[in-house]
Amino acid sequence: MDEIERLDGGLVLRRGTAADADELAAFYGAAVFGTPDRPDRHLAAWTRDLLTRSHPTFADGGFTVVHDPDPGRIVSALCLIPQTWSYAGVRVGVGRVELVGTLPAYRRRGLIRRQMAEAHRWSAALGHPVQIITGIANFYRRFGYEQALPMGGARGGLRQQIPALPAGHAEPFRVRPATAADAPFLADLEEGARRRSLLSVPRDAALWRYEIEGRNAEHAFRRVVCVVEAAGAVAPPEGARVGALVHPPVRGPTVRVTTYELLPGVSWLEATPSVLRYLKAQGDAWAPATPEDGDGRFDRFLFALGPEHPVYRALPDTLGATEGPHLQYVRIADVPAFLRRLGSVLEQRLLASVAVGFTGRLRLSFYRDGVLLHFREGRLTGAEPCPHHVPGEEAGPIGAAFPDLSFLQLLCGARSLDELEHAFADCRVRTEEARVLLHALFPKLPSLIWAMS
């Protein structure tokens, strides 16, 4: 047994292994997120996949479990899923903490706190400066997280708004299931599309092959990966791959698209009606598995592609229904080190701003501590921890102050400086120079995150 620590009450903290697959699947599916009579089979399948199937980044031992020897069962658990993200082109290691759960009788005993500390230790050992998690509102702030990562945002329409193919016309584009042979094409397509997002999750051909064929059919995060092809006899030629479409399996009256991309030069206006007719066929083929699934009538579609996307501009009237974006939890334990890693990004932003060639210092306070940025002729030459109170202000006056972890919202592009000042009375910009620099260095930008699961 990969024991980590003995806890109070005779509980044992240890690593979870493949031998725990069935018990953990039942733990999440029927005891924590479901009930014995209505288990969450999708979370159970996700758990089994992580523990028993080959995964590109998750290794055996990526779960922490708390075991109670009497009566001999797992009572609390979570996992860490390593991955690599991109921040404006800079690759960053990220640890995704997920499947956090504790049986009701064992809550309020600090079990999640101890496991979170262990997951953070594992993530740091893997070189991750960032951890993320989805979950309970406000809860994860106690572990150093802030809701600062832009997520979501969608626009959609109704089934009856999908245009029929005109009589006597052939479908100009078709959508087919992707195969492993399409993985290099999908990786290249994604590389170009990623430039629209501040934060994104790069997928090489190996990761795309995993998304296409590596998951259990019931997996909570399985996606149907498709290729968009030209079907006409003119350019692009018949059968040419021109785009990608990704959506979850249809499990309800709404068909939700999570990725839609086209090659440069391919018209969104011309291709999207064919894509909509594909979505209609998928929705119309859906049948509810249980009475809770609805009456079996597909009624709307959503492009869940963030706050901005080319398809929104291609269908401004059709996509009248909107879902606003939300924020996911992010943890950056060492902000100065993270800013040093992003030095090239900050320098490019300065170069394109009214502060081009800036030489000087920018001191940011987080009230308990802070960071001091050094610039010379537009180059970031240092980013070091700095206390809130400096005797005699030897480090220079505070340029701006951000309460708690609110600076992460600025850093991750979720909020503009003006929005933070409006939301937090104690977010204060002390100098005009600091305001100009902050606007240049940390603009509000969209992100489209499809995290590794």
Protein backbone atom coordinates (compact mmCIF):
# COMPACT_ATOMS: atom_id res chain seq x y z
CA MET A 1 0.00 0.00 0.00
CA ASP A 2 1.45 3.41 -1.03
CA GLU A 3 0.87 4.97 2.36
CA ILE A 4 1.54 8.70 2.70
CA GLU A 5 0.44 9.46 6.24
CA ARG A 6 -1.60 8.21 9.20
CA LEU A 7 -4.39 10.64 10.04
CA ASP A 8 -6.52 11.18 13.13
CA GLY A 9 -9.14 8.58 13.90
CA GLY A 10 -7.10 5.74 12.42
CA LEU A 11 -7.57 6.97 8.84
CA VAL A 12 -4.83 6.33 6.29
CA LEU A 13 -3.87 8.70 3.48
CA ARG A 14 -2.34 6.84 0.55
CA ARG A 15 -2.03 6.84 -3.22
CA GLY A 16 -4.83 5.31 -5.21
CA THR A 17 -3.93 2.67 -7.77
CA ALA A 18 -5.59 0.61 -10.48
CA ALA A 19 -6.60 -1.88 -7.80
CA ASP A 20 -8.97 0.81 -6.46
CA ALA A 21 -10.73 1.35 -9.78
CA ASP A 22 -14.02 -0.38 -8.98
CA GLU A 23 -14.28 0.99 -5.45
CA LEU A 24 -13.45 4.56 -6.54
CA ALA A 25 -15.89 4.37 -9.45
CA ALA A 26 -18.64 3.35 -7.02
CA PHE A 27 -17.46 5.96 -4.50
CA TYR A 28 -17.88 8.83 -6.97
CA GLY A 29 -20.76 7.46 -9.01
CA ALA A 30 -23.04 6.18 -6.28
CA ALA A 31 -21.90 7.67 -2.95
CA VAL A 32 -20.62 11.21 -3.57
CA PHE A 33 -22.05 12.57 -6.83
CA GLY A 34 -24.91 10.13 -7.28
CA THR A 35 -26.95 7.66 -5.28
CA PRO A 36 -27.11 3.86 -5.34
CA ASP A 37 -30.41 3.97 -7.22
CA ARG A 38 -29.31 6.79 -9.57
CA PRO A 39 -25.53 6.57 -9.94
CA ASP A 40 -23.59 9.01 -12.09
CA ARG A 41 -22.30 6.52 -14.64
CA HIS A 42 -20.31 9.17 -16.52
CA LEU A 43 -18.16 10.13 -13.55
CA ALA A 44 -17.75 6.46 -12.72
CA ALA A 45 -16.52 5.80 -16.28
CA TRP A 46 -14.11 8.75 -16.08
CA THR A 47 -12.67 7.33 -12.87
CA ARG A 48 -12.19 3.86 -14.35
CA ASP A 49 -10.57 5.33 -17.46
CA LEU A 50 -8.01 7.24 -15.41
CA LEU A 51 -7.09 4.16 -13.41
CA THR A 52 -7.24 1.39 -15.99
CA ARG A 53 -6.73 2.88 -19.47
CA SER A 54 -3.66 4.39 -21.03
CA HIS A 55 -3.75 8.17 -20.57
CA PRO A 56 -1.36 10.68 -22.18
CA THR A 57 -0.49 12.47 -18.93
CA PHE A 58 -2.10 10.66 -15.99
CA ALA A 59 -0.06 7.90 -14.38
CA ASP A 60 -1.03 5.18 -11.91
CA GLY A 61 -0.87 6.72 -8.47
CA GLY A 62 -2.40 10.05 -9.47
CA PHE A 63 -5.20 9.71 -6.92
CA THR A 64 -5.00 10.41 -3.24
CA VAL A 65 -7.41 8.35 -1.15
CA VAL A 66 -8.26 8.38 2.52
CA HIS A 67 -9.04 4.87 3.71
CA ASP A 68 -10.85 3.96 6.90
CA PRO A 69 -9.64 0.49 7.96
CA ASP A 70 -12.81 0.06 9.98
CA PRO A 71 -15.16 -0.55 8.16
CA GLY A 72 -12.58 -0.91 5.37
CA ARG A 73 -13.56 1.62 2.70
CA ILE A 74 -12.44 4.74 0.88
CA VAL A 75 -14.00 7.79 2.51
CA SER A 76 -12.34 10.68 0.64
CA ALA A 77 -10.36 11.08 -2.59
CA LEU A 78 -9.15 13.40 -5.34
CA CYS A 79 -6.78 13.26 -8.31
CA LEU A 80 -4.20 15.35 -10.18
CA ILE A 81 -4.19 15.38 -14.00
CA PRO A 82 -0.95 16.89 -15.38
CA GLN A 83 -1.04 18.86 -18.62
CA THR A 84 0.62 21.63 -20.60
CA TRP A 85 -1.13 24.88 -21.46
CA SER A 86 -0.18 27.92 -23.50
CA TYR A 87 -0.22 31.49 -22.20
CA ALA A 88 0.09 33.69 -25.31
CA GLY A 89 2.44 31.11 -26.81
CA VAL A 90 4.49 30.38 -23.68
CA ARG A 91 4.10 26.74 -22.60
CA VAL A 92 3.17 26.31 -18.94
CA GLY A 93 2.78 23.14 -16.87
CA VAL A 94 -0.62 22.87 -15.20
CA GLY A 95 -1.96 20.46 -12.60
CA ARG A 96 -5.70 19.89 -12.81
CA VAL A 97 -7.17 18.81 -9.47
CA GLU A 98 -10.45 16.96 -9.95
CA LEU A 99 -12.86 14.35 -8.64
CA VAL A 100 -12.75 15.84 -5.15
CA GLY A 101 -15.15 14.09 -2.82
CA THR A 102 -15.74 12.97 0.76
CA LEU A 103 -18.49 10.83 2.23
CA PRO A 104 -20.92 12.98 4.28
CA ALA A 105 -20.05 11.30 7.59
CA TYR A 106 -16.37 12.20 7.17
CA ARG A 107 -16.69 15.85 6.18
CA ARG A 108 -15.37 18.81 8.18
CA ARG A 109 -12.38 16.80 9.36
CA GLY A 110 -9.73 18.46 7.16
CA LEU A 111 -9.40 15.50 4.78
CA ILE A 112 -9.64 17.60 1.61
CA ARG A 113 -7.20 20.16 3.00
CA ARG A 114 -4.59 17.47 3.61
CA GLN A 115 -5.12 15.91 0.17
CA MET A 116 -4.99 19.29 -1.58
CA ALA A 117 -1.64 19.95 0.05
CA GLU A 118 -0.39 16.60 -1.22
CA ALA A 119 -1.69 17.27 -4.75
CA HIS A 120 0.00 20.68 -4.74
CA ARG A 121 3.25 19.02 -3.66
CA TRP A 122 2.99 16.50 -6.51
CA SER A 123 2.19 19.26 -8.99
CA ALA A 124 5.17 21.37 -7.88
CA ALA A 125 7.45 18.33 -8.20
CA LEU A 126 6.26 17.96 -11.80
CA GLY A 127 7.22 21.58 -12.50
CA HIS A 128 3.71 23.03 -12.63
CA PRO A 129 3.53 26.73 -11.68
CA VAL A 130 -0.28 26.60 -12.03
CA GLN A 131 -3.08 24.45 -10.63
CA ILE A 132 -6.73 24.59 -11.66
CA ILE A 133 -9.96 23.12 -10.36
CA THR A 134 -13.70 23.33 -11.03
CA GLY A 135 -16.17 22.98 -8.21
CA ILE A 136 -18.04 24.51 -5.33
CA ALA A 137 -18.44 28.29 -5.35
CA ASN A 138 -16.01 29.99 -2.94
CA PHE A 139 -14.86 26.70 -1.35
CA TYR A 140 -11.44 26.41 -2.98
CA ARG A 141 -10.35 29.91 -2.04
CA ARG A 142 -9.31 28.44 1.30
CA PHE A 143 -6.60 26.48 -0.54
CA GLY A 144 -5.10 29.46 -2.36
CA TYR A 145 -7.34 29.48 -5.45
CA GLU A 146 -9.09 32.41 -7.08
CA GLN A 147 -11.88 32.37 -9.65
CA ALA A 148 -9.76 34.00 -12.31
CA LEU A 149 -9.66 31.77 -15.37
CA PRO A 150 -12.14 32.70 -18.13
CA MET A 151 -14.35 29.76 -19.03
CA GLY A 152 -17.51 29.24 -21.02
CA GLY A 153 -19.48 31.64 -23.11
CA ALA A 154 -21.86 30.36 -25.80
CA ARG A 155 -24.27 31.44 -28.48
CA GLY A 156 -26.96 29.32 -30.01
CA GLY A 157 -30.28 29.03 -31.73
CA LEU A 158 -33.35 26.88 -32.13
CA ARG A 159 -33.83 23.76 -34.22
CA GLN A 160 -36.28 25.50 -36.53
CA GLN A 161 -33.64 28.13 -37.37
CA ILE A 162 -31.40 25.57 -39.05
CA PRO A 163 -31.72 26.17 -42.80
CA ALA A 164 -32.82 23.34 -45.04
CA LEU A 165 -30.66 22.43 -48.00
CA PRO A 166 -32.18 24.19 -51.04
CA ALA A 167 -33.98 21.85 -53.45
CA GLY A 168 -31.75 20.61 -56.23
CA HIS A 169 -28.53 21.53 -54.41
CA ALA A 170 -25.86 19.17 -53.13
CA GLU A 171 -24.44 19.65 -49.65
CA PRO A 172 -21.26 21.75 -50.16
CA PHE A 173 -19.57 20.44 -47.01
CA ARG A 174 -19.92 17.26 -45.00
CA VAL A 175 -19.03 16.34 -41.42
CA ARG A 176 -17.60 12.90 -40.74
CA PRO A 177 -16.11 11.17 -37.66
CA ALA A 178 -12.39 11.74 -37.31
CA THR A 179 -9.98 8.82 -37.34
CA ALA A 180 -6.51 8.48 -35.89
CA ALA A 181 -5.12 9.33 -39.33
CA ASP A 182 -6.67 12.81 -39.00
CA ALA A 183 -4.74 13.62 -35.82
CA PRO A 184 -1.84 15.52 -37.48
CA PHE A 185 -4.32 17.66 -39.46
CA LEU A 186 -6.26 18.47 -36.30
CA ALA A 187 -3.08 19.41 -34.45
CA ASP A 188 -2.04 21.80 -37.23
CA LEU A 189 -5.51 23.33 -37.42
CA GLU A 190 -5.61 23.88 -33.67
CA GLU A 191 -2.18 25.52 -33.69
CA GLY A 192 -3.45 28.27 -35.95
CA ALA A 193 -6.74 28.76 -34.12
CA ARG A 194 -5.04 29.00 -30.73
CA ARG A 195 -3.75 32.48 -31.52
CA ARG A 196 -7.24 33.83 -30.73
CA SER A 197 -6.93 32.76 -27.08
CA LEU A 198 -4.77 34.08 -24.28
CA LEU A 199 -4.90 30.70 -22.54
CA SER A 200 -5.40 27.45 -24.39
CA VAL A 201 -4.50 23.76 -24.22
CA PRO A 202 -2.25 22.68 -27.11
CA ARG A 203 -2.93 19.19 -28.45
CA ASP A 204 -0.35 17.45 -30.59
CA ALA A 205 -1.21 14.49 -32.80
CA ALA A 206 -0.84 12.03 -29.91
CA LEU A 207 -3.31 13.96 -27.75
CA TRP A 208 -5.78 14.20 -30.64
CA ARG A 209 -5.55 10.44 -31.17
CA TYR A 210 -6.42 10.00 -27.49
CA GLU A 211 -9.44 12.30 -27.85
CA ILE A 212 -10.58 10.36 -30.94
CA GLU A 213 -10.26 6.80 -29.70
CA GLY A 214 -8.88 6.67 -26.16
CA ARG A 215 -11.94 7.11 -23.95
CA ASN A 216 -14.76 4.89 -22.73
CA ALA A 217 -18.05 5.69 -24.46
CA GLU A 218 -19.61 6.69 -21.11
CA HIS A 219 -16.69 8.94 -20.03
CA ALA A 220 -17.94 12.25 -18.62
CA PHE A 221 -15.62 14.21 -20.90
CA ARG A 222 -15.68 12.10 -24.05
CA ARG A 223 -16.07 14.19 -27.17
CA VAL A 224 -17.17 13.27 -30.68
CA VAL A 225 -14.34 14.54 -32.86
CA CYS A 226 -15.25 15.22 -36.48
CA VAL A 227 -13.60 16.51 -39.63
CA VAL A 228 -15.30 18.98 -41.95
CA GLU A 229 -14.68 18.13 -45.61
CA ALA A 230 -15.43 19.87 -48.87
CA ALA A 231 -18.10 17.96 -50.77
CA GLY A 232 -18.32 20.00 -53.98
CA ALA A 233 -16.46 19.70 -57.23
CA VAL A 234 -14.85 23.15 -57.02
CA ALA A 235 -12.11 24.50 -54.75
CA PRO A 236 -11.47 23.24 -52.20
CA PRO A 237 -11.44 19.90 -54.02
CA GLU A 238 -13.83 17.05 -53.19
CA GLY A 239 -12.85 15.34 -49.94
CA ALA A 240 -10.36 18.01 -48.85
CA ARG A 241 -10.23 18.46 -45.07
CA VAL A 242 -11.13 22.06 -44.29
CA GLY A 243 -12.06 22.07 -40.61
CA ALA A 244 -12.91 20.35 -37.36
CA LEU A 245 -16.00 20.03 -35.22
CA VAL A 246 -16.08 18.63 -31.69
CA HIS A 247 -19.14 18.03 -29.52
CA PRO A 248 -20.12 15.85 -26.56
CA PRO A 249 -22.32 12.85 -27.31
CA VAL A 250 -25.90 14.04 -27.53
CA ARG A 251 -27.45 13.27 -24.14
CA GLY A 252 -30.30 15.75 -24.07
CA PRO A 253 -32.41 18.15 -26.13
CA THR A 254 -29.48 20.57 -26.66
CA VAL A 255 -26.57 19.82 -28.99
CA ARG A 256 -23.50 21.66 -27.70
CA VAL A 257 -20.44 22.29 -29.89
CA THR A 258 -17.17 22.77 -28.00
CA THR A 259 -14.76 23.17 -30.93
CA TYR A 260 -15.38 24.46 -34.44
CA GLU A 261 -12.51 25.56 -36.63
CA LEU A 262 -11.91 26.11 -40.34
CA LEU A 263 -8.74 26.54 -42.32
CA PRO A 264 -7.80 30.09 -43.33
CA GLY A 265 -9.50 30.97 -46.59
CA VAL A 266 -12.54 28.74 -46.00
CA SER A 267 -15.75 30.72 -45.65
CA TRP A 268 -17.55 30.42 -42.32
CA LEU A 269 -20.63 31.76 -44.08
CA GLU A 270 -20.60 28.92 -46.62
CA ALA A 271 -19.52 26.03 -44.38
CA THR A 272 -21.65 26.67 -41.30
CA PRO A 273 -25.09 25.83 -42.80
CA SER A 274 -23.76 22.34 -43.61
CA VAL A 275 -22.46 22.05 -40.06
CA LEU A 276 -25.85 23.09 -38.68
CA ARG A 277 -27.59 20.42 -40.73
CA TYR A 278 -25.16 17.85 -39.32
CA LEU A 279 -26.06 19.02 -35.79
CA LYS A 280 -29.75 18.72 -36.63
CA ALA A 281 -29.26 15.12 -37.77
CA GLN A 282 -27.41 14.33 -34.53
CA GLY A 283 -30.09 15.96 -32.39
CA ASP A 284 -32.98 14.33 -34.23
CA ALA A 285 -31.38 10.91 -33.74
CA TRP A 286 -31.22 11.35 -29.96
CA ALA A 287 -33.56 9.30 -27.83
CA PRO A 288 -33.77 9.71 -24.02
CA ALA A 289 -32.36 6.85 -21.97
CA THR A 290 -34.43 7.71 -18.90
CA PRO A 291 -37.55 9.82 -18.21
CA GLU A 292 -35.29 12.44 -16.61
CA ASP A 293 -33.62 13.02 -19.99
CA GLY A 294 -36.69 14.75 -21.39
CA ASP A 295 -39.28 13.94 -24.01
CA GLY A 296 -36.79 13.07 -26.75
CA ARG A 297 -37.17 16.17 -28.86
CA PHE A 298 -34.03 18.02 -29.91
CA ASP A 299 -34.86 21.72 -29.68
CA ARG A 300 -31.73 23.86 -29.72
CA PHE A 301 -28.01 24.02 -30.45
CA LEU A 302 -25.19 25.93 -28.80
CA PHE A 303 -21.73 26.88 -29.99
CA ALA A 304 -19.89 26.91 -26.65
CA LEU A 305 -16.81 28.59 -28.06
CA GLY A 306 -16.08 31.35 -25.56
CA PRO A 307 -17.08 35.01 -25.64
CA GLU A 308 -15.69 35.59 -29.15
CA HIS A 309 -15.53 33.32 -32.21
CA PRO A 310 -15.78 33.72 -36.02
CA VAL A 311 -18.99 31.67 -36.21
CA TYR A 312 -20.73 34.25 -34.03
CA ARG A 313 -19.99 36.87 -36.67
CA ALA A 314 -21.09 34.53 -39.46
CA LEU A 315 -24.54 34.00 -37.88
CA PRO A 316 -25.28 37.20 -35.92
CA ASP A 317 -29.08 36.82 -36.05
CA THR A 318 -29.40 33.04 -35.86
CA LEU A 319 -27.23 32.81 -32.75
CA GLY A 320 -29.48 34.98 -30.61
CA ALA A 321 -29.42 32.89 -27.44
CA THR A 322 -26.39 33.56 -25.25
CA GLU A 323 -24.73 32.03 -22.22
CA GLY A 324 -22.35 34.29 -20.37
CA PRO A 325 -18.83 33.19 -19.49
CA HIS A 326 -17.88 32.18 -15.97
CA LEU A 327 -14.64 31.89 -14.05
CA GLN A 328 -12.76 28.76 -13.05
CA TYR A 329 -10.46 28.45 -10.07
CA VAL A 330 -6.74 28.95 -10.64
CA ARG A 331 -3.82 28.84 -8.21
CA ILE A 332 -0.43 30.44 -8.86
CA ALA A 333 1.61 30.03 -5.70
CA ASP A 334 4.65 32.01 -6.90
CA VAL A 335 3.44 35.02 -8.88
CA PRO A 336 6.90 36.64 -9.30
CA ALA A 337 8.31 33.42 -10.79
CA PHE A 338 5.32 33.10 -13.10
CA LEU A 339 5.75 36.67 -14.33
CA ARG A 340 9.42 35.98 -15.03
CA ARG A 341 8.34 33.01 -17.14
CA LEU A 342 6.05 35.33 -19.10
CA GLY A 343 8.79 37.91 -19.67
CA SER A 344 8.69 37.65 -23.48
CA VAL A 345 4.90 38.16 -23.49
CA LEU A 346 5.11 41.25 -21.28
CA GLU A 347 7.90 42.69 -23.40
CA GLN A 348 5.89 42.25 -26.61
CA ARG A 349 2.92 43.98 -25.03
CA LEU A 350 5.07 46.91 -23.96
CA LEU A 351 6.57 47.10 -27.43
CA ALA A 352 3.08 47.53 -28.91
CA SER A 353 2.01 50.13 -26.33
CA VAL A 354 2.49 53.82 -25.58
CA ALA A 355 5.05 52.72 -22.96
CA VAL A 356 7.43 51.22 -25.54
CA GLY A 357 11.01 51.19 -24.24
CA PHE A 358 9.95 51.74 -20.62
CA THR A 359 12.74 51.81 -18.04
CA GLY A 360 11.79 51.73 -14.38
CA ARG A 361 10.03 49.76 -11.71
CA LEU A 362 6.40 48.75 -11.14
CA ARG A 363 5.52 47.73 -7.60
CA LEU A 364 2.31 45.77 -7.10
CA SER A 365 0.96 45.17 -3.61
CA PHE A 366 -1.28 42.28 -2.64
CA TYR A 367 -1.61 43.84 0.83
CA ARG A 368 0.22 41.00 2.59
CA ASP A 369 3.00 40.80 0.04
CA GLY A 370 3.55 41.78 -3.56
CA VAL A 371 5.87 41.83 -6.52
CA LEU A 372 8.39 44.34 -7.84
CA LEU A 373 8.88 44.37 -11.61
CA HIS A 374 12.06 45.82 -13.12
CA PHE A 375 12.19 47.00 -16.73
CA ARG A 376 15.09 48.33 -18.74
CA GLU A 377 14.47 49.70 -22.23
CA GLY A 378 11.30 47.64 -22.48
CA ARG A 379 12.87 44.40 -21.25
CA LEU A 380 11.77 42.65 -18.07
CA THR A 381 14.97 42.34 -16.07
CA GLY A 382 13.49 41.14 -12.79
CA ALA A 383 10.35 40.14 -10.91
CA GLU A 384 10.89 39.65 -7.21
CA PRO A 385 8.75 39.26 -4.09
CA CYS A 386 8.20 42.51 -2.27
CA PRO A 387 6.43 43.12 1.06
CA HIS A 388 3.43 45.40 1.27
CA HIS A 389 5.12 47.67 3.80
CA VAL A 390 8.65 48.74 2.98
CA PRO A 391 10.35 50.96 5.59
CA GLY A 392 11.16 54.24 3.90
CA GLU A 393 9.69 52.83 0.66
CA GLU A 394 13.17 51.77 -0.46
CA ALA A 395 11.60 49.64 -3.18
CA GLY A 396 9.72 52.64 -4.51
CA PRO A 397 6.12 53.68 -3.95
CA ILE A 398 3.31 51.23 -4.56
CA GLY A 399 2.10 51.52 -8.14
CA ALA A 400 -1.12 49.56 -7.53
CA ALA A 401 -2.69 47.42 -4.83
CA PHE A 402 -4.88 44.35 -5.36
CA PRO A 403 -6.82 42.71 -2.50
CA ASP A 404 -6.53 39.01 -1.78
CA LEU A 405 -5.87 37.11 -5.03
CA SER A 406 -7.72 39.50 -7.34
CA PHE A 407 -4.55 40.24 -9.34
CA LEU A 408 -4.92 36.73 -10.83
CA GLN A 409 -8.06 37.91 -12.62
CA LEU A 410 -5.97 40.59 -14.34
CA LEU A 411 -3.11 38.20 -15.05
CA CYS A 412 -5.41 35.61 -16.66
CA GLY A 413 -7.24 38.14 -18.81
CA ALA A 414 -10.57 37.61 -17.07
CA ARG A 415 -11.06 41.21 -15.95
CA SER A 416 -9.72 44.54 -17.11
CA LEU A 417 -8.07 46.91 -14.66
CA ASP A 418 -11.13 49.16 -14.80
CA GLU A 419 -13.43 46.23 -13.99
CA LEU A 420 -11.30 45.23 -11.00
CA GLU A 421 -11.36 48.79 -9.66
CA HIS A 422 -15.15 48.80 -10.01
CA ALA A 423 -15.52 45.43 -8.26
CA PHE A 424 -13.06 46.01 -5.41
CA ALA A 425 -12.99 49.30 -3.51
CA ASP A 426 -9.51 48.42 -2.23
CA CYS A 427 -8.10 47.80 -5.70
CA ARG A 428 -6.22 51.04 -6.09
CA VAL A 429 -3.92 52.37 -8.76
CA ARG A 430 -1.63 54.91 -7.12
CA THR A 431 0.10 56.55 -10.07
CA GLU A 432 -0.73 57.50 -13.63
CA GLU A 433 2.37 55.67 -14.86
CA ALA A 434 1.22 52.48 -13.14
CA ARG A 435 -2.19 52.73 -14.81
CA VAL A 436 -0.63 53.06 -18.26
CA LEU A 437 1.71 50.12 -17.62
CA LEU A 438 -0.98 47.85 -16.22
CA HIS A 439 -3.28 48.49 -19.16
CA ALA A 440 -0.42 47.64 -21.50
CA LEU A 441 0.92 44.59 -19.65
CA PHE A 442 -2.34 42.89 -18.66
CA PRO A 443 -5.17 43.46 -21.17
CA LYS A 444 -8.48 41.67 -20.90
CA LEU A 445 -8.39 38.86 -23.46
CA PRO A 446 -10.58 35.85 -24.31
CA SER A 447 -9.51 32.28 -23.60
CA LEU A 448 -10.91 28.95 -24.78
CA ILE A 449 -9.94 26.15 -22.42
CA TRP A 450 -10.48 22.47 -23.23
CA ALA A 451 -8.55 20.95 -20.38
CA MET A 452 -7.13 17.44 -20.41
CA SER A 453 -9.46 15.19 -18.42
